[in-house]
XYZ file of C-alpha atoms in Angstrom:
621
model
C 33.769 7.974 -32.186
C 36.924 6.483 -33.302
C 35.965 3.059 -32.444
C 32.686 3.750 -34.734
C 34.744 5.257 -37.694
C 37.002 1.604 -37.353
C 34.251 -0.386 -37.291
C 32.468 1.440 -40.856
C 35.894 1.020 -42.329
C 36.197 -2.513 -41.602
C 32.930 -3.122 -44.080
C 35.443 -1.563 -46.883
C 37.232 -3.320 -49.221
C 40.783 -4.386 -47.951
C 42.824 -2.041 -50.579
C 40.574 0.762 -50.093
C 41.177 0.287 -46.111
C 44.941 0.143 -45.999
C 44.863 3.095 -48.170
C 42.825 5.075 -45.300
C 44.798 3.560 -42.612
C 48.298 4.874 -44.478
C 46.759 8.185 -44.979
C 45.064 8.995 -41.338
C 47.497 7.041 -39.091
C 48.052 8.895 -35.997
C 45.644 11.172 -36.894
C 42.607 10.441 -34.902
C 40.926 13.935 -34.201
C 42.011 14.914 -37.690
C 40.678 11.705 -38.761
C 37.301 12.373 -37.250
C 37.370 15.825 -39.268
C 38.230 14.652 -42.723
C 35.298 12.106 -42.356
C 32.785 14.592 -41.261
C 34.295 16.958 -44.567
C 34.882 13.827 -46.815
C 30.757 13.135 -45.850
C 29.689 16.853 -46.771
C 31.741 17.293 -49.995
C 28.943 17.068 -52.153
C 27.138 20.044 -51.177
C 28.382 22.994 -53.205
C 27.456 25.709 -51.415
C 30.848 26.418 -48.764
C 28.590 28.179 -45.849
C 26.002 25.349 -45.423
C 29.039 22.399 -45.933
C 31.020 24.005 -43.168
C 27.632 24.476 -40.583
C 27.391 20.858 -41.467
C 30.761 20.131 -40.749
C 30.446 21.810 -37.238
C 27.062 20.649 -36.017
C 28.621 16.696 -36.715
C 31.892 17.657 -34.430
C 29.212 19.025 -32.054
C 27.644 15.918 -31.926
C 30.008 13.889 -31.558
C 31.080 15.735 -28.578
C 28.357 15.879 -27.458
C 27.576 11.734 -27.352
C 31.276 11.278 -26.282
C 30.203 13.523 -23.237
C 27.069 12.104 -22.676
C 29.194 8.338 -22.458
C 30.987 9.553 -19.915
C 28.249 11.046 -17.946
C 26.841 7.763 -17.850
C 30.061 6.267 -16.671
C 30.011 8.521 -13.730
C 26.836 8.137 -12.343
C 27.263 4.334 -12.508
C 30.591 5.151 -10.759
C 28.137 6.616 -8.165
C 25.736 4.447 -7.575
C 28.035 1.946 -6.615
C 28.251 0.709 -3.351
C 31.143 2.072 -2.279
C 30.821 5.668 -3.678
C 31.428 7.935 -1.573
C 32.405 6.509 1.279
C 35.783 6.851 3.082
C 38.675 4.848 1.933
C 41.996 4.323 3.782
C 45.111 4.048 1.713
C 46.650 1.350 3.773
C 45.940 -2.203 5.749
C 46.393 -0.359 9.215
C 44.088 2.378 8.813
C 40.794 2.323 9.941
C 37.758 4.301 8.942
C 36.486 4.122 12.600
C 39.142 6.403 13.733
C 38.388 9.342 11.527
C 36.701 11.915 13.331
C 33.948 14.583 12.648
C 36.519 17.460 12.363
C 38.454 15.489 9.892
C 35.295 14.739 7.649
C 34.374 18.654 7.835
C 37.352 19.770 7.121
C 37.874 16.959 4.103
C 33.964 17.786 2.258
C 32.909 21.020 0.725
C 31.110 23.647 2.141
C 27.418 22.954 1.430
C 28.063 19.767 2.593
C 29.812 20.528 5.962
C 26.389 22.765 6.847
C 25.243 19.294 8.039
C 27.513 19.118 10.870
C 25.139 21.225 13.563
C 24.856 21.205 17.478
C 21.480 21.972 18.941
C 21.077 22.653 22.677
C 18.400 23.137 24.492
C 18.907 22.270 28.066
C 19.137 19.161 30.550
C 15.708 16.993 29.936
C 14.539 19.153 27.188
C 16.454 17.344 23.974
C 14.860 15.519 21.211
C 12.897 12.424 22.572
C 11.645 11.249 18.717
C 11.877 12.931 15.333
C 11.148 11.585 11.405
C 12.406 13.659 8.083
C 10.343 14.638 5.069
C 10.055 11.923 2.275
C 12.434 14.296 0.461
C 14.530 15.057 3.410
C 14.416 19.298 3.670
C 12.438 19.039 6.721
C 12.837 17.395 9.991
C 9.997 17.392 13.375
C 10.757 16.669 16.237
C 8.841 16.627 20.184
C 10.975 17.457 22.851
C 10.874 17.572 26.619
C 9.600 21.656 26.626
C 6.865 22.962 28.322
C 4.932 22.110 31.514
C 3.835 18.605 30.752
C 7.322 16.591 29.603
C 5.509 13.226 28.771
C 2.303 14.732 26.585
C 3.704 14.233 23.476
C 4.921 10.588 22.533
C 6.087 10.077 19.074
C 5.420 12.439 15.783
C 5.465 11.784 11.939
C 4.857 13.568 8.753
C 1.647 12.869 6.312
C 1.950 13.556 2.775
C 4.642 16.267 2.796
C 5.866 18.795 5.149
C 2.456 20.861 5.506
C 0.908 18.710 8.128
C 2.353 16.263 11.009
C 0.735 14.185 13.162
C 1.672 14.091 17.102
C 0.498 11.047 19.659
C 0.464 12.595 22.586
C -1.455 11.712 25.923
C -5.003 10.909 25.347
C -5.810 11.080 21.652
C -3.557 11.697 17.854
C -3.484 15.711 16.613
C -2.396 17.167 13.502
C -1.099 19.759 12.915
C -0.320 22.302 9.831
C 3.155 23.956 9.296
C 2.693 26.621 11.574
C 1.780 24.523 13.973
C -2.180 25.069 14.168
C -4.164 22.526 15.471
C -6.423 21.537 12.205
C -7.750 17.704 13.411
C -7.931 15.513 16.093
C -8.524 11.947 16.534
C -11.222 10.661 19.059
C -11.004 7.426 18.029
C -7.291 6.442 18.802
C -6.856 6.602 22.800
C -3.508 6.322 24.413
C -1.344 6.356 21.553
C 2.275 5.244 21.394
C 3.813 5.319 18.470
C 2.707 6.244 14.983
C 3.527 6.113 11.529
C 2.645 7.144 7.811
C 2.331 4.639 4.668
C 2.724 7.374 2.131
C 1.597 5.453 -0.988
C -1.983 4.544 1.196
C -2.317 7.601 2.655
C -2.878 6.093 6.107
C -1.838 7.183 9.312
C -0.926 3.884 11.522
C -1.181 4.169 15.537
C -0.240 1.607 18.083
C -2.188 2.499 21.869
C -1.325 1.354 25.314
C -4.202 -1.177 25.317
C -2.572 -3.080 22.501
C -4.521 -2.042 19.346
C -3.146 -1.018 16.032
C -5.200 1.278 13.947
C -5.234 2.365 10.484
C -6.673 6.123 9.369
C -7.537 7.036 6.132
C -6.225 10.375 5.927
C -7.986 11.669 2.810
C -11.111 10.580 4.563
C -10.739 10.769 8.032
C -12.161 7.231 8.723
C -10.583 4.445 10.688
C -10.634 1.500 8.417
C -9.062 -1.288 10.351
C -8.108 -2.227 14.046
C -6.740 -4.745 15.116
C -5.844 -6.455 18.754
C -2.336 -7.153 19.233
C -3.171 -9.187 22.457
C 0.210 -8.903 23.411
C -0.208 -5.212 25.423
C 1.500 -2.538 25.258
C 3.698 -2.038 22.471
C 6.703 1.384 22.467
C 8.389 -0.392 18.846
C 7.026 0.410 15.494
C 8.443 0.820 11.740
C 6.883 -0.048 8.019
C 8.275 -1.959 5.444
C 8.626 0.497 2.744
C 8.790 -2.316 -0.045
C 5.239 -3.761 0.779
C 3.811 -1.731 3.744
C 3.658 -3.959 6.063
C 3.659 -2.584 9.669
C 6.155 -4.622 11.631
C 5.734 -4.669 16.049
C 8.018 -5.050 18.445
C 6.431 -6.606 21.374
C 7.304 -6.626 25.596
C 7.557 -10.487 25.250
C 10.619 -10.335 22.855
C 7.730 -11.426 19.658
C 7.895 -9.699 16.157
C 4.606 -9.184 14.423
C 3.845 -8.178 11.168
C 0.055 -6.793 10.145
C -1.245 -5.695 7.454
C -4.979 -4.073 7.381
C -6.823 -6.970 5.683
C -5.940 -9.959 8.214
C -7.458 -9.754 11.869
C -3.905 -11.427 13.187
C -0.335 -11.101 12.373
C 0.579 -12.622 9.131
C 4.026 -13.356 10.822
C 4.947 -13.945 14.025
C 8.561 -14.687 15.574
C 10.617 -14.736 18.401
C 13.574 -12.661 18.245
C 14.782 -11.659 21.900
C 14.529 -12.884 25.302
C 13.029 -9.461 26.530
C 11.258 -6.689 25.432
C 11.824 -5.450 21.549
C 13.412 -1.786 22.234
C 14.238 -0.993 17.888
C 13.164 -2.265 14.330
C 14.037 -1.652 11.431
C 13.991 -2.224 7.898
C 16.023 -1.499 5.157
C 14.496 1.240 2.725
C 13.217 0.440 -1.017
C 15.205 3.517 -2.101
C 18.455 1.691 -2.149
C 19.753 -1.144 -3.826
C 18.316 -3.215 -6.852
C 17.383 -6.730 -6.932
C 20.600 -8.209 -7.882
C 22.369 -6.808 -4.643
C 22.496 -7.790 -1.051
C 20.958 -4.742 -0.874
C 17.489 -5.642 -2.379
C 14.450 -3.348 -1.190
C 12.756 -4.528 2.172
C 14.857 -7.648 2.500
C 16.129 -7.312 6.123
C 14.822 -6.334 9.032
C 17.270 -5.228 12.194
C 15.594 -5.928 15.874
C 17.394 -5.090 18.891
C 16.256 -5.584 22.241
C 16.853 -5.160 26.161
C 19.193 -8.345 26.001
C 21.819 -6.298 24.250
C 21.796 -7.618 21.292
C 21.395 -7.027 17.709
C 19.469 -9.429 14.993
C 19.770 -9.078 11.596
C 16.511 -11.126 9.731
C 16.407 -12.106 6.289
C 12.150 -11.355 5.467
C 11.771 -13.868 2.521
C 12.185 -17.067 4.687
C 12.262 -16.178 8.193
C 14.397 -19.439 8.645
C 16.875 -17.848 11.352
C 18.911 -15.057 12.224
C 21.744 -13.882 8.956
C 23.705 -12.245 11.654
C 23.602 -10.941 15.536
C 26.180 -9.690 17.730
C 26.433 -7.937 21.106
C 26.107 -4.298 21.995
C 27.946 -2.270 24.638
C 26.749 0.109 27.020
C 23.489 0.334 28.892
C 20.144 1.667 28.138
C 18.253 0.969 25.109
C 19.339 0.324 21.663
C 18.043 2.176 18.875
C 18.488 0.691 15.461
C 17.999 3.243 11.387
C 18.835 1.926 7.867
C 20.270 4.102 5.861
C 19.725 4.789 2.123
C 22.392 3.031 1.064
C 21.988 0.116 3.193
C 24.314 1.029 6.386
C 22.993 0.463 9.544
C 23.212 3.000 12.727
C 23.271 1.515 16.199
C 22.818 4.447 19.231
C 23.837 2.571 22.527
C 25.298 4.099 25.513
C 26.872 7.376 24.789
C 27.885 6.331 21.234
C 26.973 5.751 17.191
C 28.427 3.226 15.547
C 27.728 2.676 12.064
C 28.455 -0.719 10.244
C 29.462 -1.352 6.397
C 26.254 -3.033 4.565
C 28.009 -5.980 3.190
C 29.634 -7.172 6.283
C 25.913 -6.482 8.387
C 24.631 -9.475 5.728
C 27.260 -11.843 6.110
C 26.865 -14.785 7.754
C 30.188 -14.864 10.087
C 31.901 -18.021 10.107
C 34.478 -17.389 12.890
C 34.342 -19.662 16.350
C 32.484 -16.427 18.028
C 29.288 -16.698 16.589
C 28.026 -13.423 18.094
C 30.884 -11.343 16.641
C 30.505 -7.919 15.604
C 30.618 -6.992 11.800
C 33.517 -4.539 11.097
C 32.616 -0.782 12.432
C 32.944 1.724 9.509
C 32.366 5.228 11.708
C 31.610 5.923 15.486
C 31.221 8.967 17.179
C 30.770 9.339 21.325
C 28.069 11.808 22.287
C 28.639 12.905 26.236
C 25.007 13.806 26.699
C 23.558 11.087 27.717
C 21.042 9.326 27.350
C 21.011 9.005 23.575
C 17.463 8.476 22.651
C 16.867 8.258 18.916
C 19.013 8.783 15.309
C 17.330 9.260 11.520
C 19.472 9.329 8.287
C 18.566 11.925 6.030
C 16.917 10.684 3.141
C 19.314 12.013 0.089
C 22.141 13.077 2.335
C 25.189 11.772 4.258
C 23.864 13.550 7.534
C 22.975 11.666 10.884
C 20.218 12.651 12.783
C 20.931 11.778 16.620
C 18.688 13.156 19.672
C 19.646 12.973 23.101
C 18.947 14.629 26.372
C 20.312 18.032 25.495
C 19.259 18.722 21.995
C 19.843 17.819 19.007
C 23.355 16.227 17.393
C 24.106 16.260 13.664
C 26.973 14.259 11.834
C 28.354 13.448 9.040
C 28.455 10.117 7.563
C 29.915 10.324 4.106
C 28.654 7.186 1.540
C 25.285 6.694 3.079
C 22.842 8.770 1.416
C 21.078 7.969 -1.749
C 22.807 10.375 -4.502
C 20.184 10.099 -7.176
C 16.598 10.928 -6.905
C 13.366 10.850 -8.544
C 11.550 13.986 -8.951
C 8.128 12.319 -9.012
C 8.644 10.749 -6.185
C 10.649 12.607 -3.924
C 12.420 15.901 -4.831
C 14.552 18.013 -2.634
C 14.541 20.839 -4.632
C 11.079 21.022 -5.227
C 9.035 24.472 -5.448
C 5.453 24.624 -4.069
C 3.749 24.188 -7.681
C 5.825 20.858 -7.786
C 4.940 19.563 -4.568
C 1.227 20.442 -5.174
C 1.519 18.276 -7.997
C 2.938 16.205 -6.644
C -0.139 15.816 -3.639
C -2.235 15.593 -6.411
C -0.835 12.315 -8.216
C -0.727 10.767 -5.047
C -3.799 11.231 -4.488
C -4.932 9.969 -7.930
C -2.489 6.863 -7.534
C -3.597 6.029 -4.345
C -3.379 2.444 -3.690
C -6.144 0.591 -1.553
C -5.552 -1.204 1.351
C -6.233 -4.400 0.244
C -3.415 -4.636 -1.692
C -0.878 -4.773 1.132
C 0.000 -8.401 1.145
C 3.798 -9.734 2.043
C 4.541 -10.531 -1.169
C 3.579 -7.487 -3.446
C 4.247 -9.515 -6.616
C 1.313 -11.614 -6.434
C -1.124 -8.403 -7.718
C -1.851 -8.491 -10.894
C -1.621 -13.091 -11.196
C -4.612 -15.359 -12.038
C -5.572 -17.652 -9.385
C -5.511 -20.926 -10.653
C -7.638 -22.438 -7.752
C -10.840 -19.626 -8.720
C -9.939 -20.196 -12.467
C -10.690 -24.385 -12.117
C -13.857 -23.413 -9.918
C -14.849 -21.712 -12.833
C -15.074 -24.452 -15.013
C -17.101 -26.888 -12.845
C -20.600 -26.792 -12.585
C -22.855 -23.911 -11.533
C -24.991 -23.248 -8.261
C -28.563 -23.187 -9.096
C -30.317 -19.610 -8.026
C -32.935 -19.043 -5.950
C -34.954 -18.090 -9.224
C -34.260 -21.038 -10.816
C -34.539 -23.286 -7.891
C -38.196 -21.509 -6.393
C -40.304 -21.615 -9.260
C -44.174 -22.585 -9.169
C -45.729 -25.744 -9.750
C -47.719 -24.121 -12.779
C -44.119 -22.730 -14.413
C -42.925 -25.798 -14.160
C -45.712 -27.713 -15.903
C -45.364 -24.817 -18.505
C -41.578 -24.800 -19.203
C -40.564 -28.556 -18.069
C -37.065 -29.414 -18.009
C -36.034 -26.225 -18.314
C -36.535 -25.065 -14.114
C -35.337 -28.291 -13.461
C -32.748 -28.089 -10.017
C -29.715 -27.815 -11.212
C -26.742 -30.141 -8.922
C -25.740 -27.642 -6.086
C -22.507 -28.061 -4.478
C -20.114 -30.253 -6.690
C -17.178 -29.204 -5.665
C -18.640 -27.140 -2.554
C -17.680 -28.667 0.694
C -21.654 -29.358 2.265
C -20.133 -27.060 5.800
C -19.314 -24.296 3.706
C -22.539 -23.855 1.805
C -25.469 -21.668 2.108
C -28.892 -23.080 4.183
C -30.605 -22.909 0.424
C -28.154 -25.301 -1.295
C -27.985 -27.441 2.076
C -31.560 -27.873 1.449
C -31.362 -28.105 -1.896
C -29.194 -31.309 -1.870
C -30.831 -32.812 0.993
C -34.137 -32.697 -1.137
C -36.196 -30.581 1.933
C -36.209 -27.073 -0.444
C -39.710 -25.798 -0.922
C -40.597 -24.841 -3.664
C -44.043 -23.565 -3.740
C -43.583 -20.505 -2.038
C -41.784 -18.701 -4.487
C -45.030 -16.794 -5.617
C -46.550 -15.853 -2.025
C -46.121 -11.811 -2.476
C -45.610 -11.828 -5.894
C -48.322 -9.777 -8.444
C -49.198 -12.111 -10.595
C -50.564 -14.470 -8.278
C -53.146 -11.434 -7.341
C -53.197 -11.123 -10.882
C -54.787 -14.521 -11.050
C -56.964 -14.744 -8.274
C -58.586 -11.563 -9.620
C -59.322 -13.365 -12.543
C -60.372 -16.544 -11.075
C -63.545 -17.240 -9.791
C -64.385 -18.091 -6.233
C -64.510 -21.735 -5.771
C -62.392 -22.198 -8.866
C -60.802 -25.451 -8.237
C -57.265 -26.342 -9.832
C -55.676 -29.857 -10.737
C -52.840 -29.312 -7.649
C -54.207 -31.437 -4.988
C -57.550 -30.960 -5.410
C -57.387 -27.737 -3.848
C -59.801 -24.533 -4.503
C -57.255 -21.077 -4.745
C -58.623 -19.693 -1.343
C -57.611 -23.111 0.088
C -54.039 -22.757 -1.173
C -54.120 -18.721 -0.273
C -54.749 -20.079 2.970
C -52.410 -22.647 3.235
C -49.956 -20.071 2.020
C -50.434 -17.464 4.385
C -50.456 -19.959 7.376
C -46.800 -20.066 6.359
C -46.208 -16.779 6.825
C -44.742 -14.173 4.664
C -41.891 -12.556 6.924
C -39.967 -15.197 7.344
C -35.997 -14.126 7.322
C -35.539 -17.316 4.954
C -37.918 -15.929 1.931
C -36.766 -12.472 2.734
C -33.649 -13.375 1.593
C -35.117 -15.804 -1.236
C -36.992 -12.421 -2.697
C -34.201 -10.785 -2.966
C -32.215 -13.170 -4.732
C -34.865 -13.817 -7.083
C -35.415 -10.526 -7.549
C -31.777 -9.394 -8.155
C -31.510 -12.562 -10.693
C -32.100 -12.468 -14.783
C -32.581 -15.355 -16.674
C -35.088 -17.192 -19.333
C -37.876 -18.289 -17.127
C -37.972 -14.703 -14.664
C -37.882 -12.715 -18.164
C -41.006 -15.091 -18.956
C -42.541 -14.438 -15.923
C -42.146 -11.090 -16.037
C -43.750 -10.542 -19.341
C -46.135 -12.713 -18.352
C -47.229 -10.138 -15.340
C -46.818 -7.304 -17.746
C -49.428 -8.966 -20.556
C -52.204 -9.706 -17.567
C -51.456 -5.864 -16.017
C -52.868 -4.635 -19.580
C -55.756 -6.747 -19.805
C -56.639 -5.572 -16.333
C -56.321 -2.406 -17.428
C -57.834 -2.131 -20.695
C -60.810 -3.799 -19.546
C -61.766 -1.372 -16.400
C -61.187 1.322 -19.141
C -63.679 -0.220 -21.398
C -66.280 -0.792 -18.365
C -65.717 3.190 -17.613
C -66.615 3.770 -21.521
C -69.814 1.695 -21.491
C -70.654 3.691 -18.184
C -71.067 0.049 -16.156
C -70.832 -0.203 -12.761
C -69.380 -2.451 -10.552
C -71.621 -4.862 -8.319
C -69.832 -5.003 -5.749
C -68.576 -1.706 -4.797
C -67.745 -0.721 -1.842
C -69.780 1.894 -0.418
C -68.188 5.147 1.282
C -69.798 6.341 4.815
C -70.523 9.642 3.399
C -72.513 8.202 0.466
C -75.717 8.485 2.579
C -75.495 12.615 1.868
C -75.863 12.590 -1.241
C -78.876 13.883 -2.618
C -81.589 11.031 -3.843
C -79.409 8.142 -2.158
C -82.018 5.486 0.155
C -81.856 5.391 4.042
């Protein structure tokens, strides 16, 4: 406010302002209050001027708190907020432990530190949180059949979950009734939900990936991997592309629309055992940070690749893992990356994950930010919780939580994801989604391109047009009557002749017949109603049940005219408009002259007699 009151006295004349600045130096609150009084002191009346007086200190409290709100939650979303910092060079992050973080955060926030246990071979195989992160599923090892249920994800919210289990996919409500099940996906794998689709994507044994409408129920696309079977699966949350990891050490990434991978690459020498990609939550486009920008593999070679997915030109960064068994890969919020291997969780610092490292080692491991050993081995999986510093780990056991201050997302959007939502809010919520629900063909890799003119269809545009089939197939007698104006029009300018249809082939080779174009229509039986037998025409000296011969010889269910109908029939322009009234004017005459033969009571020569007409009374033997 002060700054504001300076810069209004600097428009002041200079006497006038060192007069002010004698009189109110060191006096900046009082300062503030003389102005507001000075500003009010023509109003007479003492109660309103001092209401006035006290709603402008009000708001100028008000916007000085609201500056400094700002200030703080810029404070928080940058990268570093809230993470641990060390107060000297030989301190390390790495070394704090999980009873020093508990003890360091407040209560509410030290309920994330939990220890489920369920028994040896019964612990959490794989789990997936709620888009807003209050709930969490997971399938464990219980019951008689261990190996029925293979991987699990939520739909739209919490209220239903999908399960891949043995033979086909089931879903399931909150309670955990069976409501749907799947016939069409056998043997799944792995599975996942694209939220802003609504589809449910399944990868089986056999090697096919699948995509389920789930507001429908109808599989819309499946594709063959032809690379078998496949246990590795995540989405790109930026542009919904489902990225593969394959037994051969290849990468794939699908999207619905395109029978093969839109991008293929090699990124270990064995099989893929993790993926994943860095969430569109986090990050803006001006940080290294940027939504769906890399992509983390690991595989059985023990190693870890970090992928930048705007070039694919090589690996950013990749370093070497310890322990045995397979590594498990999760991007956080925030952009920190979680690597389960062996009987431990390290997590690594997002800016030093990016970095190219320039030392003589170039597998060298960025610098760790937090570990924590787990003694029940085998570790088998680990999901951040989406608004949260709390790590998600499942081994063979139960279920591990920790605490991993700095990685969660601390702001959120209440359209889009709200943890504190009540169940009119998240009904609303199912509602707009389904009202905003994007089609599948608008997963591409690069989601900016929706919404641009293609300036390949816009020059098309401006060449020369394809003559129709009703333009193209008109009669003789049309012709004659219209002239130039049912002339063929050039088919194919700038139509390569391979890709073209078999009408404009023939149309450009000359071979396109076009008398035929009238075989089934009405007004030819208009006309040879009209016309007398023997009637002969000027066409080739020909009588019209000559050419209705010659015409039917040709047949009439030929595929080719079929088609040729249809097109003719489908198409509006000048000469079919004629035609058409043309059929219309000789359908009246037909008709008003059988009405006037009823009126004058004449009767038709040539009627066809019925059998029964030989009853009636007075008719001859």
């Amino acid at each position: 406010m002060d700054a504001l009151i300076a810069r209004a006295d600097a428009i002041r004349p200079l006497s006038e302002l060192k007069a002010v600045k004698t009189r109110d130096s060191g006096k900046g609150k009082a300062k503030a209050n003389s102005k507001g009084k000075s500003k009010y002191n023509h109003i007479a009346n003492k109660k309103l001027r001092s209401q006035l007086v006290h709603q402008h200190a009000l708001n100028s409290n008000l916007s000085k708190n609201a500056l400094e709100t700002q200030q703080n939650l810029l404070s928080l979303a940058a990268d570093d907020a809230g993470s641990i910092q060390v107060t000297g060079p030989l301190e390390k992050t790495w070394r704090v432990s999980q009873d020093e973080i508990v003890a360091s955060v407040g209560g509410e926030a030290a309920k994330g530190r939990r220890e489920l246990t369920f028994g040896p071979g019964q612990g959490a195989k794989r789990m997936k949180w709620s888009q807003n992160g209050r709930h969490l599923v997971f399938i464990s090892g219980k019951g008689r059949n261990q190996k029925a249920a293979r991987d699990v994800t939520f739909l739209q919210d919490q209220s239903f979950f999908a399960v891949a289990q043995k033979r086909n996919v089931f879903v399931y409500d909150r309670d955990g009734v069976e409501v749907h099940r799947l016939n069409n996906i056998i043997d799944p794998l792995r599975l996942d939900f694209l939220p802003w689709h609504w589809l449910l994507v399944a990868v089986t044994n056999s090697g096919h990936l699948s995509y389920t409408d789930t507001t429908t129920g109808t599989q819309i696309a499946v594709h063959r991997t032809k690379l078998g079977a496949c246990n590795t699966l995540t989405q790109n949350r930026h542009n919904a592309v489902v990225h593969l990891g394959h037994q051969n050490g290849c990468v794939t990434l699908w999207t619905p629309n395109l029978p093969k991978p839109a991008v293929q690459i090699l990124s270990h020498m064995g099989p893929v055992t993790s993926i994943s990609v860095n969430p569109s939550d986090g990050g803006s486009a001006g940080s290294v940070n940027m939504p769906g920008r890399y992509m983390a593999t690991a595989g059985r070679d023990g190693k870890v690749k970090i992928w930048d997915c705007r070039n694919w030109k090589g690996v950013v960064r990749e370093w070497t893992v310890r322990g045995a068994g397979d590594v498990e890969l999760e991007w956080s919020q925030k952009g920190y990356l979680g690597v389960l291997s062996g009987g431990s969780v390290n997590v690594y610092h997002p800016p030093h994950i990016v970095t190219p490292y320039t030392g003589s080692s170039s597998s060298a491991a960025p610098p760790l930010y937090l570990s924590h050993p787990i003694p029940h081995k085998p570790l088998q999986c680990l999901r951040f919780e989406p608004f949260s510093d709390v790590l998600a780990i499942g081994h063979n056991k139960g279920l591990s939580s920790i605490l991993v201050p700095g990685v969660g997302e601390p702001q959120f959007d209440s359209l889009e994801a709200d943890p504190f939502e009540n169940a009119k809010a998240r009904r609303e919520r199912e509602v707009k989604g389904l009202l905003d629900k994007i089609q599948p063909d608008l997963i591409t890799l690069d989601p900016s391109m929706v919404g641009k003119f293609d300036s390949a269809a816009l020059s098309a545009s401006g060449s020369s047009l394809v003559a129709t089939a009703a333009q193209s197939l008109l009669d003789k007698s049309d012709k004659v009557k219209w002239g130039a104006n049912v002339q063929v029009k050039n088919v194919g300018v700038d139509v390569p002749f391979s890709r073209m249809k078999r009408v404009e082939r023939l149309a450009v080779q000359g071979k396109l017949d076009t008398t035929g174009a009238g075989d089934d229509s009405e007004d030819s039986d208009v006309e040879m109603k009209e016309g007398g037998d023997g009637d002969s025409d000027d066409e080739g000296g020909l009588t019209r049940e000559e050419m209705s011969k010659k015409r039917k010889m040709r047949g009439k269910n030929k595929s080719l005219k079929r088609y040729l109908r249809k097109q003719r029939k489908n198409v509006v322009d000048p000469q079919v408009l004629a035609v058409r009234a043309k059929v219309d004017r000789m359908r009246e005459e037909a008709k008003a002259k059988k009405l006037q033969m009823k009126a004058g009571g004449a009767v038709e020569e040539n009627k066809r007699k019925s059998a029964l007409d030989r009853f009636k009374a007075g008719s001859g033997k």
